[in-house]
mmCIF file of C-alpha atoms in Angstrom:
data_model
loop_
_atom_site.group_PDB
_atom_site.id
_atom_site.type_symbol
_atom_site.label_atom_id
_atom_site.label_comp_id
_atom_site.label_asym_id
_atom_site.label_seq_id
_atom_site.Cartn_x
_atom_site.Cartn_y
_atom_site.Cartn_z
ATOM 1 C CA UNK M 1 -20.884 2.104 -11.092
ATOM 2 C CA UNK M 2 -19.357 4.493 -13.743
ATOM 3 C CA UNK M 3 -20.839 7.539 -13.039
ATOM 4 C CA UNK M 4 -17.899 8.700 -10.544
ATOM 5 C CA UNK M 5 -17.294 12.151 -10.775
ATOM 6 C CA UNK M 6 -14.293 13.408 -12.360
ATOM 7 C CA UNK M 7 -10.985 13.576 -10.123
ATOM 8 C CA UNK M 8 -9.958 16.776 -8.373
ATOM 9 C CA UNK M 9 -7.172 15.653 -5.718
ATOM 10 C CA UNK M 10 -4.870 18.314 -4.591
ATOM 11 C CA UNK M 11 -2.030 17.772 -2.394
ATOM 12 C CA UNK M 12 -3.501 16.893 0.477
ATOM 13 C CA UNK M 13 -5.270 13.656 -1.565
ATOM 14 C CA UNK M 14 -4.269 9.953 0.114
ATOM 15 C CA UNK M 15 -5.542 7.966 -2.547
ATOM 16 C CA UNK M 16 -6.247 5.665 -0.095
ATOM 17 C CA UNK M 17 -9.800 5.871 1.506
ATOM 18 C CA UNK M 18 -10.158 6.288 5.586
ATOM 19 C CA UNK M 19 -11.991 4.162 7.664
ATOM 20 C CA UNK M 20 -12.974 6.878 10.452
ATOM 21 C CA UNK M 21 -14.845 8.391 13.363
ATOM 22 C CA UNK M 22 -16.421 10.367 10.265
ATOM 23 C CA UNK M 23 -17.575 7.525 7.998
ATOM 24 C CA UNK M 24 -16.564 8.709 4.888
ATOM 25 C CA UNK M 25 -17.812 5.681 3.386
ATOM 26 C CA UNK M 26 -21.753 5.645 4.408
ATOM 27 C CA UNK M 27 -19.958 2.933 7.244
ATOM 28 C CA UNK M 28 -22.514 3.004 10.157
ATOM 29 C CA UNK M 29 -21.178 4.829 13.148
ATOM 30 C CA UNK M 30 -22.505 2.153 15.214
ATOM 31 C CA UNK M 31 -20.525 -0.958 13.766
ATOM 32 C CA UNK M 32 -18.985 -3.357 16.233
ATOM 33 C CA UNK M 33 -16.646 -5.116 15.213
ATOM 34 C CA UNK M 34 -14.780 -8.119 16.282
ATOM 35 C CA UNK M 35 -11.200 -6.492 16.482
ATOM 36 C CA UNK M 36 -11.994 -2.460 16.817
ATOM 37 C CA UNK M 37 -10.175 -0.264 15.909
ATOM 38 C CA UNK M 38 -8.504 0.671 18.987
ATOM 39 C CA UNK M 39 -6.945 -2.331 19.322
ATOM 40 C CA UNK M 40 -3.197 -3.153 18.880
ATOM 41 C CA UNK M 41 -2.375 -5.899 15.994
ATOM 42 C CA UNK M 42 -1.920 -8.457 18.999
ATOM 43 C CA UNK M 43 -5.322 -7.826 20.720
ATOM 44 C CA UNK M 44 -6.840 -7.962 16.886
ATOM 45 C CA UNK M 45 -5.117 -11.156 16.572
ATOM 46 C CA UNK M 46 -6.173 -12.543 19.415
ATOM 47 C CA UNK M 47 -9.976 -11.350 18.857
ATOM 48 C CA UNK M 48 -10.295 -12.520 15.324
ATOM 49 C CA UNK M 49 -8.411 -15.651 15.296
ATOM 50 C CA UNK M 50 -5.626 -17.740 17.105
ATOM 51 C CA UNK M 51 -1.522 -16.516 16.459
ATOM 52 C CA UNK M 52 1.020 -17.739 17.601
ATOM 53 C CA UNK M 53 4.023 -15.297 17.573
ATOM 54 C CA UNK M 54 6.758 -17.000 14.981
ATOM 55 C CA UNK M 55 4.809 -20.065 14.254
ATOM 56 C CA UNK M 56 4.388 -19.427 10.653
ATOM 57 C CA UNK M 57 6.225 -20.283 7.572
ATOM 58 C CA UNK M 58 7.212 -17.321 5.267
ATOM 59 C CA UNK M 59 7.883 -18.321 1.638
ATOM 60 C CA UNK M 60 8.731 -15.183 -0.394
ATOM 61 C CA UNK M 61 11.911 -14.921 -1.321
ATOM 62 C CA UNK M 62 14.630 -12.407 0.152
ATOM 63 C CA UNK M 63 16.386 -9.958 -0.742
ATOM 64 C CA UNK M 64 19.257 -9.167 1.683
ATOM 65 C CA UNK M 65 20.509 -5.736 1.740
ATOM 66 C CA UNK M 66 23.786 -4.740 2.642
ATOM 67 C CA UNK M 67 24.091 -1.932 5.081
ATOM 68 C CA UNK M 68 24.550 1.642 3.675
ATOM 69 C CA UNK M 69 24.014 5.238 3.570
ATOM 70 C CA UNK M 70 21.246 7.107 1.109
ATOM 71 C CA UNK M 71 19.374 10.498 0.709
ATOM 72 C CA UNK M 72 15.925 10.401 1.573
ATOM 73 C CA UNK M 73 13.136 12.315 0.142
ATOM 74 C CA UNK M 74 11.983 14.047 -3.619
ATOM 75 C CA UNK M 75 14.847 15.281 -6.176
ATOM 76 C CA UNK M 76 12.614 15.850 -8.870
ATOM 77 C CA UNK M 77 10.444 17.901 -8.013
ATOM 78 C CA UNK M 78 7.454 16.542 -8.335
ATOM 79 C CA UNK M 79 6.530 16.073 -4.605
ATOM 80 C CA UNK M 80 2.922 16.884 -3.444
ATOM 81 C CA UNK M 81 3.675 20.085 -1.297
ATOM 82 C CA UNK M 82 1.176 18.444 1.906
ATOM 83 C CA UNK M 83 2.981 15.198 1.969
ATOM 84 C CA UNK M 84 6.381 16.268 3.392
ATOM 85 C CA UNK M 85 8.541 14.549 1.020
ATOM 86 C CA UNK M 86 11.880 16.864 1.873
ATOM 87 C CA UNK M 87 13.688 18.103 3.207
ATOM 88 C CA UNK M 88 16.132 15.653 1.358
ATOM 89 C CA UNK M 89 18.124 13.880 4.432
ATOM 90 C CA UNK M 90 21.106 11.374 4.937
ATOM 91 C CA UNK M 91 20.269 8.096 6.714
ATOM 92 C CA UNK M 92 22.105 5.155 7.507
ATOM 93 C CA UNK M 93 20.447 1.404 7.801
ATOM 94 C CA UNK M 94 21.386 -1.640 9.195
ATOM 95 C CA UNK M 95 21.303 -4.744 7.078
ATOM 96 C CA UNK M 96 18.048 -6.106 6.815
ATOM 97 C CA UNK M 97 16.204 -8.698 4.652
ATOM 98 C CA UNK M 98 13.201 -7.954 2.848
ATOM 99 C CA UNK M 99 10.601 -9.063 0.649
ATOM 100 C CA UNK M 100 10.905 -9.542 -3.267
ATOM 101 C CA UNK M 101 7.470 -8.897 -3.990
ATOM 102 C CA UNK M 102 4.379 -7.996 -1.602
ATOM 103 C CA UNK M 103 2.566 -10.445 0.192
ATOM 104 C CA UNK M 104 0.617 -12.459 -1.778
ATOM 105 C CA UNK M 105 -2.922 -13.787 -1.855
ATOM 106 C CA UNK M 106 -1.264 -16.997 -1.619
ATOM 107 C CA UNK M 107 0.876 -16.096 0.982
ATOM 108 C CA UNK M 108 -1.847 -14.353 3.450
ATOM 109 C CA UNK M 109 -4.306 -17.345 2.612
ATOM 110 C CA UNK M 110 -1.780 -19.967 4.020
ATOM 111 C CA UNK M 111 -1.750 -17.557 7.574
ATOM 112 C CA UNK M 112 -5.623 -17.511 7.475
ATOM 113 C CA UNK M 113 -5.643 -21.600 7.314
ATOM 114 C CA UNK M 114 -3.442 -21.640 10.020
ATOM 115 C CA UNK M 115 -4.788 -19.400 12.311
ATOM 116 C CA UNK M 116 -8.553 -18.405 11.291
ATOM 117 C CA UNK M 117 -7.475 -15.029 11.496
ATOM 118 C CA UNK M 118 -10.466 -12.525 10.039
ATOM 119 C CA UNK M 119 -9.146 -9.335 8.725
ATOM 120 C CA UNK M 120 -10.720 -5.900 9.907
ATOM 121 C CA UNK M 121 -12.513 -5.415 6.813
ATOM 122 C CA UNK M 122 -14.373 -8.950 7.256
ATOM 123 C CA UNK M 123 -15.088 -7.995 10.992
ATOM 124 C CA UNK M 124 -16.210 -4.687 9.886
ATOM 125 C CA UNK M 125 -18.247 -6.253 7.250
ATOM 126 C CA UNK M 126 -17.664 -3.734 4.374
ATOM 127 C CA UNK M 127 -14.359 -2.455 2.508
ATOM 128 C CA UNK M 128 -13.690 0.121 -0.033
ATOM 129 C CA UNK M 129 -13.265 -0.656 -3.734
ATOM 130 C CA UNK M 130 -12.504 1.493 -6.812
ATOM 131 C CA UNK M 131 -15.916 2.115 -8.288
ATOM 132 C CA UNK M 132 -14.768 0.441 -12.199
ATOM 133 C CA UNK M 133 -13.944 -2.733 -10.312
ATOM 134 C CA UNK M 134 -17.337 -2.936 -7.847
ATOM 135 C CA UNK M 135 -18.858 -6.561 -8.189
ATOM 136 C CA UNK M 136 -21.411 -6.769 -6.011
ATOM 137 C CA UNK M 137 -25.714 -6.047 -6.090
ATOM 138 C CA UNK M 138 -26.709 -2.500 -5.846
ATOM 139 C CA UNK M 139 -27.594 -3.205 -2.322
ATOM 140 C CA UNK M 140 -24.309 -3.864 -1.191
ATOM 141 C CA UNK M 141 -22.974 -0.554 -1.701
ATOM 142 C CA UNK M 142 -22.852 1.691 1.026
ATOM 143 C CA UNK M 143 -22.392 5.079 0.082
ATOM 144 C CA UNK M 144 -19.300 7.146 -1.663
ATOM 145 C CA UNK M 145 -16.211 8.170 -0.015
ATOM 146 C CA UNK M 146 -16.182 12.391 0.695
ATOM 147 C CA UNK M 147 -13.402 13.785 -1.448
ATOM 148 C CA UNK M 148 -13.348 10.844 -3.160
ATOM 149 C CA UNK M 149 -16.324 9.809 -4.549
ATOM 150 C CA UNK M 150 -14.770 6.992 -7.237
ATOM 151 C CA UNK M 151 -14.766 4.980 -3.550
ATOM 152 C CA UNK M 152 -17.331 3.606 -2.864
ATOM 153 C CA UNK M 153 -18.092 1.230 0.832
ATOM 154 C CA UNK M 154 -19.563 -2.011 -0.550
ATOM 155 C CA UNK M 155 -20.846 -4.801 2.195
ATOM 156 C CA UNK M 156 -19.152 -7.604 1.625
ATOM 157 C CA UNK M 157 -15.930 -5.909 0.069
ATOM 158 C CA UNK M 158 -12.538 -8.392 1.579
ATOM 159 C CA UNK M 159 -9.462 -9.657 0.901
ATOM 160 C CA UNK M 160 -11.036 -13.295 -0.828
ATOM 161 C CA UNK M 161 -13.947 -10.791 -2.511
ATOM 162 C CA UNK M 162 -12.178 -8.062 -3.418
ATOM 163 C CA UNK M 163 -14.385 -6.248 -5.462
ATOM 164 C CA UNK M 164 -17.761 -7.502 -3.404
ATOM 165 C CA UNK M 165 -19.500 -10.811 -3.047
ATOM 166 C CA UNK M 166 -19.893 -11.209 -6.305
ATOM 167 C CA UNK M 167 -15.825 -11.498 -7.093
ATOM 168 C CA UNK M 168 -13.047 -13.811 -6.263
ATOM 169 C CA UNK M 169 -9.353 -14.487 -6.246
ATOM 170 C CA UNK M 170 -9.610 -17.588 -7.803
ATOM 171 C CA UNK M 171 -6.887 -17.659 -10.283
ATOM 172 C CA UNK M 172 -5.468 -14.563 -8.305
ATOM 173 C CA UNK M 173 -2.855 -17.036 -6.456
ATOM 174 C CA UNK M 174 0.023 -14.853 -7.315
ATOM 175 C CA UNK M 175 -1.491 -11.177 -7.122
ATOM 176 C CA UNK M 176 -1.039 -8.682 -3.995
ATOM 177 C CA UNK M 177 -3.160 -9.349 -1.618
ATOM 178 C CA UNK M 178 -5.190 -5.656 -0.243
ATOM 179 C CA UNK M 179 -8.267 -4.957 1.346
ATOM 180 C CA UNK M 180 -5.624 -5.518 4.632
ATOM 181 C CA UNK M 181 -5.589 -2.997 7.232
ATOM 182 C CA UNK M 182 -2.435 -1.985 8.857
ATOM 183 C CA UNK M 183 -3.370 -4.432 11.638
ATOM 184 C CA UNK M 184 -4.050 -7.138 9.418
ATOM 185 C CA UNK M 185 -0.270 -6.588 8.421
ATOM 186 C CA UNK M 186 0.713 -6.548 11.914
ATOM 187 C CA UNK M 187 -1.364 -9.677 12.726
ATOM 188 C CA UNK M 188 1.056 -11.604 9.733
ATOM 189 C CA UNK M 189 3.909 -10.398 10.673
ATOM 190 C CA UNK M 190 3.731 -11.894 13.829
ATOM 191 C CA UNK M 191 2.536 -14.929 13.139
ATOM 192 C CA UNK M 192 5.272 -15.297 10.153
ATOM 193 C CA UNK M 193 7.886 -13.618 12.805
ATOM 194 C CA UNK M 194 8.615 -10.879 10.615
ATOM 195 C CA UNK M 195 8.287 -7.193 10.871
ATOM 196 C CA UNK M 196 7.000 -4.160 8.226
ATOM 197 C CA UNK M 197 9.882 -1.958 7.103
ATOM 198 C CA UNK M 198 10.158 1.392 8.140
ATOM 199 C CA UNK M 199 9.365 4.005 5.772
ATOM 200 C CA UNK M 200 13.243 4.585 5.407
ATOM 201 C CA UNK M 201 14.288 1.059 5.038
ATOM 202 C CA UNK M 202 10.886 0.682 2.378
ATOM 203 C CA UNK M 203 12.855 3.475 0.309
ATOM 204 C CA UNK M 204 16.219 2.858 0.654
ATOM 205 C CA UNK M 205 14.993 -1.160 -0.959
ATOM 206 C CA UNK M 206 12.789 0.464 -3.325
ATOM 207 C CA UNK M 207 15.776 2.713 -4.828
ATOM 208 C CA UNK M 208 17.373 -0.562 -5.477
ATOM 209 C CA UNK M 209 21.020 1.362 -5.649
ATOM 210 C CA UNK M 210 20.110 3.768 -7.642
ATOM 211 C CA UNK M 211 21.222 7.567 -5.807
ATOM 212 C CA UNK M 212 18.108 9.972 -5.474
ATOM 213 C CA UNK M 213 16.443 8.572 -8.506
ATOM 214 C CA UNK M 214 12.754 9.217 -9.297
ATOM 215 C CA UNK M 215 11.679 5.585 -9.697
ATOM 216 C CA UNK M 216 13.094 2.155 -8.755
ATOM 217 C CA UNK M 217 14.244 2.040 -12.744
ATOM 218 C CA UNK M 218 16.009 5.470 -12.868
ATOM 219 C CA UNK M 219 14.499 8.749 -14.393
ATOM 220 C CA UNK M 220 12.653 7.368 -16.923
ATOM 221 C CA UNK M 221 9.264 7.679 -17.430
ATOM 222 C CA UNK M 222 7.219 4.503 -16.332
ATOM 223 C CA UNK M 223 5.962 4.335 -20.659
ATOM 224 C CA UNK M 224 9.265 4.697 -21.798
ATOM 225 C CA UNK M 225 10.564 1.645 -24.238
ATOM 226 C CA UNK M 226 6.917 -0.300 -22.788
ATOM 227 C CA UNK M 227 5.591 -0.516 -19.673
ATOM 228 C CA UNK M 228 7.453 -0.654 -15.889
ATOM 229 C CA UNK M 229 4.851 -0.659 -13.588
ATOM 230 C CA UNK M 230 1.150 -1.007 -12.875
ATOM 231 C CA UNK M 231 -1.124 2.682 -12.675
ATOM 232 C CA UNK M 232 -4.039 4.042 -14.192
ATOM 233 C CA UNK M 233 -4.217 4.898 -17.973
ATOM 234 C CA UNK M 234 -6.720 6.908 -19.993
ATOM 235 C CA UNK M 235 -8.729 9.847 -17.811
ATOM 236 C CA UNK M 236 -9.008 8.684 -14.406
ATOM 237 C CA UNK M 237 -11.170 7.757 -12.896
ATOM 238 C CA UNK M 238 -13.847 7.231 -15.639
ATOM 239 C CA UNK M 239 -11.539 4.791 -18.163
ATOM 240 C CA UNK M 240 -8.875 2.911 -17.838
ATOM 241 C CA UNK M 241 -7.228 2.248 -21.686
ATOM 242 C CA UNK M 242 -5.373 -0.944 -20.166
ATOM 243 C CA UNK M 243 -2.418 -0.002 -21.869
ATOM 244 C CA UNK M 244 -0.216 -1.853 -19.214
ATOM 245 C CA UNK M 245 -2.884 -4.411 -19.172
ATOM 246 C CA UNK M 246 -4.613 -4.475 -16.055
ATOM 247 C CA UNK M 247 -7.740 -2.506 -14.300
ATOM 248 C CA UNK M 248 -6.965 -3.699 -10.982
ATOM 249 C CA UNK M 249 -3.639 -5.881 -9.824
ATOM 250 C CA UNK M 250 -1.178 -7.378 -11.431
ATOM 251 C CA UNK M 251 0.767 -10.667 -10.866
ATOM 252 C CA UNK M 252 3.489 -9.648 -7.968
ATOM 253 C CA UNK M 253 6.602 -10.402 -10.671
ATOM 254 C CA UNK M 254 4.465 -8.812 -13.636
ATOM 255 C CA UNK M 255 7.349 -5.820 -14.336
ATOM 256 C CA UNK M 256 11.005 -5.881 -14.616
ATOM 257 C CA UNK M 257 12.765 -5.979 -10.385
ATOM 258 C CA UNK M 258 14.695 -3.088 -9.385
ATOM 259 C CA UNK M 259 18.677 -3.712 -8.813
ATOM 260 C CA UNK M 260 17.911 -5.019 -5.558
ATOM 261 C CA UNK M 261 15.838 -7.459 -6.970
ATOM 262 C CA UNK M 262 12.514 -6.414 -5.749
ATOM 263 C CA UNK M 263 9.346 -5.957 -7.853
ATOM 264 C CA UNK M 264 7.248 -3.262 -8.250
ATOM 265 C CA UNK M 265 7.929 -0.948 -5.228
ATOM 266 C CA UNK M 266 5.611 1.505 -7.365
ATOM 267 C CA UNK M 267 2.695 0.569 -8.711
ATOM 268 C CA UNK M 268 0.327 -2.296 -7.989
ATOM 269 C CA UNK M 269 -1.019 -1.304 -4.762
ATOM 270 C CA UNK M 270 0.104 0.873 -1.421
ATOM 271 C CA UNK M 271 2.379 -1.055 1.328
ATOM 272 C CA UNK M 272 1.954 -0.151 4.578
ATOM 273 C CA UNK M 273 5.238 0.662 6.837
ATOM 274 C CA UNK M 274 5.762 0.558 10.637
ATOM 275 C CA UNK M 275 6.312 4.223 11.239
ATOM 276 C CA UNK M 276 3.867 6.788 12.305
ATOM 277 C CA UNK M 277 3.311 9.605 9.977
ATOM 278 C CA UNK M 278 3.973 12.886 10.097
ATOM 279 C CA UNK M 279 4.046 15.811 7.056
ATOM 280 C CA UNK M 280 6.596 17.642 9.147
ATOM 281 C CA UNK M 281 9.017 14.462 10.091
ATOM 282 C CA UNK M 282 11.565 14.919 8.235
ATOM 283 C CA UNK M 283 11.885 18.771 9.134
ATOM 284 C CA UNK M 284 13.075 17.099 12.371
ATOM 285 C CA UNK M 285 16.137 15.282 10.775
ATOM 286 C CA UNK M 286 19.928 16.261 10.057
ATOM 287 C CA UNK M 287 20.624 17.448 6.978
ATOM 288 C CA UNK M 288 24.253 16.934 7.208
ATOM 289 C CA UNK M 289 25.043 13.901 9.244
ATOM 290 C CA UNK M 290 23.085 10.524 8.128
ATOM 291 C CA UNK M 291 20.326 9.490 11.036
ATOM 292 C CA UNK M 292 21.189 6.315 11.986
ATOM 293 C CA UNK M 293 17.714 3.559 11.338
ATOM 294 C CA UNK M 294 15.208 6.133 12.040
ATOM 295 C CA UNK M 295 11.874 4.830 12.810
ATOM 296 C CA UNK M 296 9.755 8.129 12.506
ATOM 297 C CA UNK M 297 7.553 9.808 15.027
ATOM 298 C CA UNK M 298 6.544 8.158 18.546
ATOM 299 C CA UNK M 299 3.400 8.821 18.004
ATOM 300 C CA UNK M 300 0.569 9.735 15.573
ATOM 301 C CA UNK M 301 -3.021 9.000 14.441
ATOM 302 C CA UNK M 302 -2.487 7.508 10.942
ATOM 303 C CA UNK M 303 0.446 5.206 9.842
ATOM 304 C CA UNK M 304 2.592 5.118 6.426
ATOM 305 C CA UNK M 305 1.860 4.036 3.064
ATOM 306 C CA UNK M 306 4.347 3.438 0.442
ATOM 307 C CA UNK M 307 4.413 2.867 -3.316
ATOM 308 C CA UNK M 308 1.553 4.110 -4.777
ATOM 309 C CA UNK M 309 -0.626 1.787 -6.483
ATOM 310 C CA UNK M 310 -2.976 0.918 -9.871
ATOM 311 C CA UNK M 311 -5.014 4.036 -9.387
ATOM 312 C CA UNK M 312 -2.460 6.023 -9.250
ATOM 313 C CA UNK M 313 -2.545 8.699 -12.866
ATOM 314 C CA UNK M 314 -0.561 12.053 -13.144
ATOM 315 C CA UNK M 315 -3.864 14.189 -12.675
ATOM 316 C CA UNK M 316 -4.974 12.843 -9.623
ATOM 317 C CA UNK M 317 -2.298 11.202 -7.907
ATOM 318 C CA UNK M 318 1.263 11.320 -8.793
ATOM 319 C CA UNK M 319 2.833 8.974 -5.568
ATOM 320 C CA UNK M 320 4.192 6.223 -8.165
ATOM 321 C CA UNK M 321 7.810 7.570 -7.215
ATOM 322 C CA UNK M 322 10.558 6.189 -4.722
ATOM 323 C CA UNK M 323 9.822 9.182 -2.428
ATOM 324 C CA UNK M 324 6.296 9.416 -2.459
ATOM 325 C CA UNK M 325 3.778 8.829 0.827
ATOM 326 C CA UNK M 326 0.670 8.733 2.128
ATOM 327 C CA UNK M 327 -1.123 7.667 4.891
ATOM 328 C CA UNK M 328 -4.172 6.192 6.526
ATOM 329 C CA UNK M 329 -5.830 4.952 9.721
ATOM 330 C CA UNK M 330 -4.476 1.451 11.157
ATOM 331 C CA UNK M 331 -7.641 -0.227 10.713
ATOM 332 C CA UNK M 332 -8.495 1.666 7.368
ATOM 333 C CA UNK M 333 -8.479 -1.092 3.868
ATOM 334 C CA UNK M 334 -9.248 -0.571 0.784
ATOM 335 C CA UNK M 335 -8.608 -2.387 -2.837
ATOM 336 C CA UNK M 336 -5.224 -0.925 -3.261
ATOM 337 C CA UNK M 337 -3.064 -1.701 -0.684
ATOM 338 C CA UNK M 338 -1.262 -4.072 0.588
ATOM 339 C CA UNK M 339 2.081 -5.195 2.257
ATOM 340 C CA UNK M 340 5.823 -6.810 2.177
ATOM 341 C CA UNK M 341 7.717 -7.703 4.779
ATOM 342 C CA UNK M 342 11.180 -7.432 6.491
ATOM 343 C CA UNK M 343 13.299 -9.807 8.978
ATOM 344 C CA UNK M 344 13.703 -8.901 12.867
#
């Protein structure tokens, strides 16, 4: 499937493909699945599997942050005008412990063993994948994603066949694990009594110390002096060069951490937070005096993702920076995100 169309995101591009009303995917209207997407994580839970609130055993390792102050939001410039990335804003956070690296295939297998838990894309049946990394029979595939046609809906497509039934994670132990759906994330956080940051605390860990930087590294550029992170090289989305020397994921510890310790923040693939999103949010925040743990709007349709991920490429989507979001649906999953974790 190489004949994808070349890219022409503008600002108002998520990189991440939706799961909708509107089927961007060819995803039949009339799909029932086990968990819909109306559901809370809880009522998913208990739909596609048995979880017990705080009966599972988290093994990544921590990272515990002190409390502290930060600025919020794009310095360099290079913010997508649509994603409402300033104005820049003090906030203050509590202490909190998070994860070192996302949540593992590892890691999310050892929930599914516990609990049978199916994720949304399994009870939906299909998933999106990046068209270069489709392994599946030409019957599988569903359609391409409007906007976005280097997604494509493939039957099949889930977190232990993530790039159709024809792939595995065997030997993928220690990569990210994605094709998880906001409620999937939900679903392991409760059974692993945890919690997904908020899109304040996600930045303020992915900064790693480092004031209003541009990545979790400083101001370099992610090529400078060899590779930092995982994105697309070459002309997306037709061919990858592999110059950092993967098409897809990497191995959660493949890069140097940040000064907090964590691993690739940017890069690798998306990580959904708890808060709502909203372009306009942070129009709605001091400027002068820090906001103290903000959790972002009451409300909304779509939720927050964080990071950026392997497809990312300066042409088409630039959101490989500490201040960078998107957003999609809660039940919406794709190839390219994922998630980490914080303490209660």
């Amino acid at each position: 499937m190489d004949d994808a169309p070349r890219s022409s995101c503008g600002d108002a591009c998520t990189c991440t493909p939706q799961r909708s009303a509107a089927a961007p995917l060819g995803m039949p209207l009339s799909a029932a699945p086990a968990a819909p997407a109306a559901l809370d994580a809880s009522a998913s839970a208990s739909a596609a599997g048995s979880v017990t609130p705080g009966s599972g055993e988290h093994l990544i390792e921590q990272a515990h942050l002190a409390a502290g102050t930060f600025v919020m939001g794009d310095s360099s410039g290079d913010r997508n005008a649509a994603d409402g990335e300033v104005p820049q804003h003090p906030v203050s956070l509590a202490a909190f412990s998070i994860d070192v690296t996302s949540v593992t295939n590892d890691d999310f297998a050892r929930f599914v063993d516990a609990t049978g838990y199916l994720t949304e894309a399994e009870t939906f049946g299909n998933s999106a994948v990046f068209h270069l990394a489709v392994a599946a029979p030409e019957e599988d595939i569903m359609g391409r994603a409007a906007g976005a046609p280097w997604w494509l809906g493939v039957n099949g497509a889930d977190w232990k066949y993530p790039g159709g039934r024809d792939s595995s994670i065997d030997g993928l132990g220690d990569h990210p694990v994605v094709h998880i759906s906001f409620n999937d994330a939900q679903a392991y956080c409760a059974w692993a009594g945890r919690r997904l940051p908020t899109e304040a605390e996600w930045e303020y860990a992915s900064r790693g110390g480092l004031d209003q930087a541009k990545y979790p590294w400083g101001n370099e550029e992610m090529d400078a002096g060899g590779w930092r992170t995982n994105i697309f090289q070459g002309e997306f989305p037709r061919t990858n060069t592999l110059d950092d020397g993967y098409l897809t994921t990497a191995p959660v510890r493949s890069f140097e951490p940040n000064d907090y310790g964590l691993f690739q923040t940017v890069g690798n693939v998306w990580e959904w937070c708890s808060d709502w999103y909203d372009a306009n949010y942070y129009a709605t925040l001091s400027a002068d005096s820090p906001t103290a743990n903000p959790g972002g709007p009451l409300d909304g349709t779509v939720r927050v993702l964080r990071g950026g991920s392997y497809l990312c490429h300066i042409s088409y989507c630039n959101r490989y920076r500490n201040s960078a979001r998107s957003q999609n649906t809660p039940d919406s999953s794709m190839g390219n995100a994922g998630f980490r974790t914080v303490s209660l």
